[in-house]
PDB file of C-alpha atoms and ligand atoms in Angstrom:
ATOM      1  CA  MET A   1     101.994 139.730 145.695  1.00 38.00           C
ATOM      2  CA  LEU A   2     105.712 139.632 146.179  1.00 40.00           C
ATOM      3  CA  GLU A   3     108.184 138.903 143.517  1.00 37.00           C
ATOM      4  CA  PRO A   4     111.149 138.142 145.151  1.00 36.00           C
ATOM      5  CA  GLU A   5     113.334 137.203 142.040  1.00 38.00           C
ATOM      6  CA  LEU A   6     114.808 139.999 140.075  1.00 37.00           C
ATOM      7  CA  SER A   7     115.670 139.252 136.930  1.00 34.00           C
ATOM      8  CA  VAL A   8     119.389 140.533 136.232  1.00 41.00           C
ATOM      9  CA  ALA A   9     120.741 138.395 133.492  1.00 54.00           C
ATOM     10  CA  LYS A  10     118.910 137.255 130.919  1.00 74.00           C
ATOM     11  CA  ASP A  11     119.024 133.658 130.101  1.00 85.00           C
ATOM     12  CA  LYS A  12     120.791 132.422 126.744  1.00 92.00           C
ATOM     13  CA  ILE A  13     118.817 129.743 124.852  1.00 96.00           C
ATOM     14  CA  LEU A  14     120.376 128.058 121.712  1.00 97.00           C
ATOM     15  CA  ILE A  15     118.041 126.665 119.142  1.00 98.00           C
ATOM     16  CA  VAL A  16     119.190 124.115 116.994  1.00 98.00           C
ATOM     17  CA  GLU A  17     116.299 123.124 114.218  1.00 97.00           C
ATOM     18  CA  ASP A  18     117.201 122.963 110.600  1.00 96.00           C
ATOM     19  CA  GLU A  19     113.603 124.325 109.900  1.00 95.00           C
ATOM     20  CA  GLU A  20     113.820 127.668 109.624  1.00 96.00           C
ATOM     21  CA  ALA A  21     110.308 128.621 109.965  1.00 94.00           C
ATOM     22  CA  ILE A  22     110.016 126.938 112.902  1.00 93.00           C
ATOM     23  CA  ARG A  23     113.524 128.182 114.156  1.00 95.00           C
ATOM     24  CA  ASP A  24     112.000 131.508 113.819  1.00 95.00           C
ATOM     25  CA  MET A  25     108.894 130.756 115.553  1.00 93.00           C
ATOM     26  CA  LEU A  26     110.911 129.644 118.377  1.00 95.00           C
ATOM     27  CA  GLY A  27     113.072 132.417 118.641  1.00 96.00           C
ATOM     28  CA  TYR A  28     110.282 135.040 118.409  1.00 95.00           C
ATOM     29  CA  ALA A  29     108.402 133.224 121.335  1.00 94.00           C
ATOM     30  CA  LEU A  30     111.229 132.720 123.579  1.00 95.00           C
ATOM     31  CA  MET A  31     112.540 136.465 122.868  1.00 94.00           C
ATOM     32  CA  LYS A  32     109.065 138.047 123.679  1.00 93.00           C
ATOM     33  CA  GLU A  33     109.722 135.936 126.993  1.00 91.00           C
ATOM     34  CA  GLY A  34     112.748 137.653 127.901  1.00 89.00           C
ATOM     35  CA  PHE A  35     115.287 135.197 126.709  1.00 93.00           C
ATOM     36  CA  ASN A  36     118.314 135.723 124.490  1.00 92.00           C
ATOM     37  CA  CYS A  37     118.171 133.581 121.476  1.00 95.00           C
ATOM     38  CA  ASP A  38     120.848 132.200 119.440  1.00 96.00           C
ATOM     39  CA  GLU A  39     120.432 129.959 116.228  1.00 97.00           C
ATOM     40  CA  ALA A  40     121.484 127.343 114.507  1.00 97.00           C
ATOM     41  CA  ALA A  41     121.000 124.729 111.643  1.00 97.00           C
ATOM     42  CA  ASP A  42     122.714 121.852 112.418  1.00 97.00           C
ATOM     43  CA  ALA A  43     125.133 120.444 114.976  1.00 97.00           C
ATOM     44  CA  GLU A  44     128.390 121.805 113.118  1.00 96.00           C
ATOM     45  CA  GLN A  45     126.680 125.521 113.408  1.00 97.00           C
ATOM     46  CA  ALA A  46     125.706 124.768 117.093  1.00 97.00           C
ATOM     47  CA  ARG A  47     128.919 123.967 117.855  1.00 95.00           C
ATOM     48  CA  ASN A  48     130.456 126.945 116.459  1.00 95.00           C
ATOM     49  CA  THR A  49     127.971 128.799 118.050  1.00 95.00           C
ATOM     50  CA  ILE A  50     128.479 127.497 121.632  1.00 94.00           C
ATOM     51  CA  GLU A  51     132.353 128.053 121.605  1.00 90.00           C
ATOM     52  CA  SER A  52     131.804 131.745 121.059  1.00 88.00           C
ATOM     53  CA  SER A  53     128.882 132.329 123.599  1.00 87.00           C
ATOM     54  CA  ARG A  54     127.952 129.419 125.898  1.00 87.00           C
ATOM     55  CA  PRO A  55     124.276 129.255 126.248  1.00 92.00           C
ATOM     56  CA  ASN A  56     121.985 128.486 129.456  1.00 90.00           C
ATOM     57  CA  LEU A  57     119.771 125.778 127.561  1.00 94.00           C
ATOM     58  CA  ILE A  58     119.567 124.286 124.205  1.00 96.00           C
ATOM     59  CA  LEU A  59     116.507 123.528 122.216  1.00 96.00           C
ATOM     60  CA  LEU A  60     117.900 120.689 120.007  1.00 95.00           C
ATOM     61  CA  ASP A  61     115.726 119.203 117.278  1.00 93.00           C
ATOM     62  CA  TRP A  62     115.838 115.329 116.706  1.00 90.00           C
ATOM     63  CA  MET A  63     115.839 115.239 113.138  1.00 89.00           C
ATOM     64  CA  LEU A  64     118.968 117.518 111.906  1.00 93.00           C
ATOM     65  CA  PRO A  65     120.768 116.716 108.845  1.00 95.00           C
ATOM     66  CA  GLY A  66     124.188 115.492 109.085  1.00 94.00           C
ATOM     67  CA  MET A  67     124.365 114.453 112.765  1.00 94.00           C
ATOM     68  CA  SER A  68     121.041 113.683 114.304  1.00 91.00           C
ATOM     69  CA  GLY A  69     119.688 115.708 117.816  1.00 91.00           C
ATOM     70  CA  ILE A  70     120.062 112.701 119.605  1.00 89.00           C
ATOM     71  CA  ASP A  71     123.611 111.671 118.299  1.00 91.00           C
ATOM     72  CA  TYR A  72     124.550 115.468 119.265  1.00 94.00           C
ATOM     73  CA  ALA A  73     122.858 115.578 122.903  1.00 91.00           C
ATOM     74  CA  ARG A  74     124.857 112.506 123.452  1.00 90.00           C
ATOM     75  CA  ARG A  75     127.915 114.192 122.318  1.00 92.00           C
ATOM     76  CA  LEU A  76     127.230 117.029 124.382  1.00 91.00           C
ATOM     77  CA  ARG A  77     127.054 114.894 127.439  1.00 84.00           C
ATOM     78  CA  ASN A  78     130.695 113.504 126.640  1.00 85.00           C
ATOM     79  CA  VAL A  79     132.658 117.223 126.410  1.00 84.00           C
ATOM     80  CA  PRO A  80     133.013 118.451 130.174  1.00 77.00           C
ATOM     81  CA  GLU A  81     132.567 122.155 128.810  1.00 81.00           C
ATOM     82  CA  THR A  82     128.953 121.488 127.350  1.00 85.00           C
ATOM     83  CA  ARG A  83     127.908 118.354 130.044  1.00 81.00           C
ATOM     84  CA  ASP A  84     126.181 120.597 132.557  1.00 77.00           C
ATOM     85  CA  ILE A  85     124.126 122.541 129.650  1.00 86.00           C
ATOM     86  CA  PRO A  86     120.183 121.268 129.706  1.00 89.00           C
ATOM     87  CA  ILE A  87     118.815 120.015 126.748  1.00 91.00           C
ATOM     88  CA  ILE A  88     115.275 120.027 125.705  1.00 91.00           C
ATOM     89  CA  MET A  89     114.736 117.563 122.715  1.00 89.00           C
ATOM     90  CA  LEU A  90     112.141 118.739 119.868  1.00 90.00           C
ATOM     91  CA  THR A  91     110.578 115.460 118.597  1.00 85.00           C
ATOM     92  CA  ALA A  92     108.239 114.329 115.767  1.00 79.00           C
ATOM     93  CA  LYS A  93     107.968 111.115 117.765  1.00 64.00           C
ATOM     94  CA  GLY A  94     105.111 110.539 119.816  1.00 64.00           C
ATOM     95  CA  GLU A  95     106.254 106.919 121.172  1.00 63.00           C
ATOM     96  CA  GLU A  96     106.741 106.723 124.570  1.00 65.00           C
ATOM     97  CA  ALA A  97     109.761 104.295 124.098  1.00 67.00           C
ATOM     98  CA  ASP A  98     111.390 107.055 121.848  1.00 68.00           C
ATOM     99  CA  LYS A  99     110.946 109.878 124.620  1.00 67.00           C
ATOM    100  CA  VAL A 100     112.757 107.436 127.023  1.00 67.00           C
ATOM    101  CA  ARG A 101     115.570 106.811 124.667  1.00 69.00           C
ATOM    102  CA  GLY A 102     115.952 111.028 124.316  1.00 66.00           C
ATOM    103  CA  LEU A 103     115.854 111.080 128.007  1.00 69.00           C
ATOM    104  CA  GLU A 104     118.398 108.089 128.639  1.00 70.00           C
ATOM    105  CA  THR A 105     120.904 109.820 126.232  1.00 72.00           C
ATOM    106  CA  GLY A 106     121.201 112.805 127.991  1.00 71.00           C
ATOM    107  CA  ALA A 107     118.450 114.838 127.375  1.00 80.00           C
ATOM    108  CA  ASP A 108     116.569 117.049 130.491  1.00 80.00           C
ATOM    109  CA  ASP A 109     113.307 116.815 128.598  1.00 82.00           C
ATOM    110  CA  TYR A 110     111.387 116.732 125.434  1.00 82.00           C
ATOM    111  CA  ILE A 111     108.773 118.411 123.656  1.00 86.00           C
ATOM    112  CA  THR A 112     106.712 116.940 121.082  1.00 85.00           C
ATOM    113  CA  LYS A 113     105.674 118.513 117.660  1.00 84.00           C
ATOM    114  CA  PRO A 114     103.609 120.014 117.261  1.00 85.00           C
ATOM    115  CA  PHE A 115     103.402 122.312 120.348  1.00 88.00           C
ATOM    116  CA  SER A 116     102.030 125.240 121.501  1.00 90.00           C
ATOM    117  CA  THR A 117     104.464 128.242 122.428  1.00 90.00           C
ATOM    118  CA  LYS A 118     103.131 128.578 125.776  1.00 90.00           C
ATOM    119  CA  GLU A 119     103.764 124.859 126.309  1.00 90.00           C
ATOM    120  CA  LEU A 120     107.703 125.541 125.454  1.00 92.00           C
ATOM    121  CA  ILE A 121     107.925 128.318 127.767  1.00 91.00           C
ATOM    122  CA  ALA A 122     106.575 126.471 130.400  1.00 88.00           C
ATOM    123  CA  ARG A 123     109.059 123.437 129.651  1.00 88.00           C
ATOM    124  CA  VAL A 124     112.220 126.324 129.217  1.00 91.00           C
ATOM    125  CA  LYS A 125     111.418 127.630 132.508  1.00 86.00           C
ATOM    126  CA  ALA A 126     110.770 124.339 133.876  1.00 82.00           C
ATOM    127  CA  VAL A 127     113.787 123.047 133.192  1.00 83.00           C
ATOM    128  CA  LEU A 128     116.177 126.233 134.015  1.00 83.00           C
ATOM    129  CA  ARG A 129     114.403 126.368 137.541  1.00 75.00           C
ATOM    130  CA  ARG A 130     115.291 122.579 137.823  1.00 70.00           C
ATOM    131  CA  TYR A 131     119.212 123.539 137.050  1.00 70.00           C
ATOM    132  CA  SER A 132     119.225 126.291 139.518  1.00 62.00           C
ATOM    133  CA  SER A 133     117.322 124.562 142.207  1.00 50.00           C
ATOM    134  CA  SER A 134     119.312 121.925 142.469  1.00 51.00           C
ATOM    135  CA  THR A 135     122.219 123.382 143.953  1.00 49.00           C
ATOM    136  CA  ASP A 136     120.528 125.451 146.114  1.00 53.00           C
ATOM    137  CA  THR A 137     117.632 124.980 148.922  1.00 69.00           C
ATOM    138  CA  SER A 138     115.256 127.318 147.763  1.00 77.00           C
ATOM    139  CA  ILE A 139     111.255 126.775 148.461  1.00 85.00           C
ATOM    140  CA  ILE A 140     109.896 125.737 145.549  1.00 87.00           C
ATOM    141  CA  GLU A 141     105.967 125.726 144.669  1.00 90.00           C
ATOM    142  CA  VAL A 142     103.461 124.338 142.226  1.00 91.00           C
ATOM    143  CA  ASN A 143      99.930 125.726 142.157  1.00 93.00           C
ATOM    144  CA  GLY A 144      99.784 125.904 146.287  1.00 93.00           C
ATOM    145  CA  LEU A 145     101.690 122.676 146.854  1.00 95.00           C
ATOM    146  CA  VAL A 146     104.877 124.031 148.705  1.00 94.00           C
ATOM    147  CA  LEU A 147     108.086 122.227 149.558  1.00 93.00           C
ATOM    148  CA  ASP A 148     110.606 123.874 151.596  1.00 89.00           C
ATOM    149  CA  PRO A 149     113.739 121.747 151.706  1.00 83.00           C
ATOM    150  CA  GLU A 150     115.474 123.546 154.362  1.00 79.00           C
ATOM    151  CA  THR A 151     112.772 122.893 156.942  1.00 81.00           C
ATOM    152  CA  TYR A 152     111.487 119.878 155.618  1.00 81.00           C
ATOM    153  CA  ARG A 153     107.821 121.384 155.475  1.00 89.00           C
ATOM    154  CA  VAL A 154     105.290 120.846 152.878  1.00 94.00           C
ATOM    155  CA  THR A 155     102.202 122.782 152.709  1.00 95.00           C
ATOM    156  CA  ALA A 156      99.047 122.596 150.366  1.00 95.00           C
ATOM    157  CA  ASN A 157      97.208 125.489 150.150  1.00 93.00           C
ATOM    158  CA  GLY A 158      98.313 127.168 153.146  1.00 93.00           C
ATOM    159  CA  GLN A 159      97.929 124.097 155.470  1.00 94.00           C
ATOM    160  CA  ASP A 160     100.703 121.722 156.706  1.00 93.00           C
ATOM    161  CA  ILE A 161     100.851 118.465 155.743  1.00 93.00           C
ATOM    162  CA  GLU A 162     102.460 115.733 157.973  1.00 88.00           C
ATOM    163  CA  ILE A 163     105.222 113.779 155.466  1.00 87.00           C
ATOM    164  CA  SER A 164     107.736 111.255 156.188  1.00 82.00           C
ATOM    165  CA  PRO A 165     111.220 112.043 155.412  1.00 79.00           C
ATOM    166  CA  THR A 166     111.128 109.445 152.477  1.00 82.00           C
ATOM    167  CA  GLU A 167     107.917 110.867 150.989  1.00 88.00           C
ATOM    168  CA  PHE A 168     109.558 114.395 151.408  1.00 88.00           C
ATOM    169  CA  LYS A 169     112.752 113.253 149.451  1.00 86.00           C
ATOM    170  CA  LEU A 170     110.679 111.440 147.013  1.00 92.00           C
ATOM    171  CA  LEU A 171     108.216 114.448 146.430  1.00 94.00           C
ATOM    172  CA  HIS A 172     111.432 117.070 146.374  1.00 91.00           C
ATOM    173  CA  PHE A 173     112.634 115.126 143.445  1.00 90.00           C
ATOM    174  CA  PHE A 174     109.239 114.647 141.596  1.00 93.00           C
ATOM    175  CA  ILE A 175     108.667 118.490 141.963  1.00 90.00           C
ATOM    176  CA  GLY A 176     112.195 119.585 140.837  1.00 85.00           C
ATOM    177  CA  HIS A 177     112.156 117.250 137.595  1.00 86.00           C
ATOM    178  CA  PRO A 178     108.673 118.035 136.653  1.00 87.00           C
ATOM    179  CA  GLU A 179     107.368 116.376 133.367  1.00 87.00           C
ATOM    180  CA  ARG A 180     110.001 113.401 133.122  1.00 86.00           C
ATOM    181  CA  VAL A 181     109.262 110.195 133.499  1.00 89.00           C
ATOM    182  CA  TYR A 182     111.615 107.971 135.814  1.00 90.00           C
ATOM    183  CA  SER A 183     111.499 104.123 136.057  1.00 90.00           C
ATOM    184  CA  ARG A 184     111.464 102.604 139.685  1.00 90.00           C
ATOM    185  CA  THR A 185     115.317 102.022 139.180  1.00 85.00           C
ATOM    186  CA  GLN A 186     116.218 105.507 138.728  1.00 83.00           C
ATOM    187  CA  LEU A 187     113.703 106.582 141.267  1.00 88.00           C
ATOM    188  CA  LEU A 188     116.020 104.653 143.604  1.00 82.00           C
ATOM    189  CA  ASP A 189     119.071 105.958 142.349  1.00 75.00           C
ATOM    190  CA  HIS A 190     118.567 109.468 142.646  1.00 77.00           C
ATOM    191  CA  VAL A 191     116.222 109.291 145.865  1.00 80.00           C
ATOM    192  CA  TRP A 192     117.248 106.462 147.698  1.00 75.00           C
ATOM    193  CA  GLY A 193     120.983 106.614 146.690  1.00 65.00           C
ATOM    194  CA  GLU A 194     122.969 104.713 144.164  1.00 56.00           C
ATOM    195  CA  ASN A 195     124.466 102.037 146.727  1.00 53.00           C
ATOM    196  CA  VAL A 196     121.512 101.045 148.766  1.00 59.00           C
ATOM    197  CA  TYR A 197     120.065  97.800 147.895  1.00 65.00           C
ATOM    198  CA  VAL A 198     116.383  98.337 148.085  1.00 71.00           C
ATOM    199  CA  GLU A 199     113.655  96.488 146.050  1.00 78.00           C
ATOM    200  CA  GLU A 200     111.895  98.123 143.250  1.00 81.00           C
ATOM    201  CA  ARG A 201     108.792  97.521 144.890  1.00 84.00           C
ATOM    202  CA  THR A 202     109.474  99.986 147.660  1.00 84.00           C
ATOM    203  CA  VAL A 203     109.355 102.455 145.222  1.00 89.00           C
ATOM    204  CA  ASP A 204     105.663 101.746 144.429  1.00 92.00           C
ATOM    205  CA  VAL A 205     104.897 101.812 148.141  1.00 89.00           C
ATOM    206  CA  HIS A 206     106.299 105.050 148.728  1.00 90.00           C
ATOM    207  CA  ILE A 207     104.516 106.165 145.666  1.00 95.00           C
ATOM    208  CA  ARG A 208     101.264 105.042 147.667  1.00 94.00           C
ATOM    209  CA  ARG A 209     101.970 106.822 150.525  1.00 92.00           C
ATOM    210  CA  LEU A 210     102.684 109.847 149.052  1.00 95.00           C
ATOM    211  CA  ARG A 211      99.864 109.608 147.134  1.00 97.00           C
ATOM    212  CA  LYS A 212      98.086 109.198 150.089  1.00 95.00           C
ATOM    213  CA  THR A 213      99.377 111.991 151.808  1.00 95.00           C
ATOM    214  CA  LEU A 214      98.674 114.598 148.852  1.00 96.00           C
ATOM    215  CA  GLU A 215      95.174 112.704 148.093  1.00 96.00           C
ATOM    216  CA  PRO A 216      93.037 115.312 150.674  1.00 96.00           C
ATOM    217  CA  TYR A 217      94.542 118.415 148.710  1.00 95.00           C
ATOM    218  CA  GLY A 218      94.020 116.633 145.604  1.00 95.00           C
ATOM    219  CA  PHE A 219      97.692 117.317 144.823  1.00 96.00           C
ATOM    220  CA  ASP A 220      97.758 113.223 144.285  1.00 96.00           C
ATOM    221  CA  ARG A 221      96.949 113.122 140.922  1.00 96.00           C
ATOM    222  CA  TYR A 222     100.377 115.053 139.915  1.00 96.00           C
ATOM    223  CA  ILE A 223     102.201 112.003 140.953  1.00 97.00           C
ATOM    224  CA  GLN A 224     101.172 109.696 137.626  1.00 96.00           C
ATOM    225  CA  THR A 225     101.800 106.475 136.880  1.00 95.00           C
ATOM    226  CA  VAL A 226     103.261 105.700 133.191  1.00 92.00           C
ATOM    227  CA  ARG A 227     102.198 102.489 132.422  1.00 90.00           C
ATOM    228  CA  SER A 228     105.046  99.889 131.938  1.00 87.00           C
ATOM    229  CA  VAL A 229     107.937 102.851 132.266  1.00 89.00           C
ATOM    230  CA  GLY A 230     107.388 104.162 135.900  1.00 92.00           C
ATOM    231  CA  TYR A 231     106.307 107.429 137.039  1.00 95.00           C
ATOM    232  CA  ARG A 232     106.413 111.579 136.556  1.00 94.00           C
ATOM    233  CA  PHE A 233     105.302 114.454 138.587  1.00 95.00           C
ATOM    234  CA  SER A 234     103.071 116.580 136.100  1.00 93.00           C
ATOM    235  CA  THR A 235     100.229 119.096 136.819  1.00 90.00           C
ATOM    236  CA  ARG A 236      98.435 118.360 133.505  1.00 86.00           C
TER     237      ARG A 236
HETATM  238 CA1   CA B 301     114.005 119.030 111.764  1.00 66.40          CA
END
């Protein structure tokens, strides 16, 4: 097995959670996985911690005493110094609408309590990978589906896939933003560009084509419809 990536610096995760037991559990799981951790019990403590040491990612509980996690996420996004720190919301709210609301305030992902540490680690790594890959053109691989942004090639289990440029862009966007739900409008903005006039229906057409392209290899199931919200890329 080739291991091209050598981890030099450890990523630092700031855990903002008022329940000590959960905070300890998160810290333990993350440190076991090789991350450095800082802990804060509320937004105020978090602010002080960030000032002295900037984290690579923030795990932010939705329900906090004082300023809520969602308001704090919004504040983090409005300040230039913290705007580009990825945020994962921890939420007990299971409603899809709440999740979308959380994402709209600027969180990158959300995890619904109760969650397994395995899921947590996977989400943290996915978000960190997404941030580091958004600026470069590194090859992305998910369970045998490989996308190379430099050569515009996609392979499935080693086989070349014929894919149109638009489907490629759509897949590239999805694969770099796993588990997150996007509305048709958001997909248009991200994939087609904000100032291009394209009907929302166009998104559905390209989603269909992308699924058809991936179908022979079984990867079409990763492109999931979230009823009345939009679409997401998920391996689950
Ligand atoms: Ca809480």
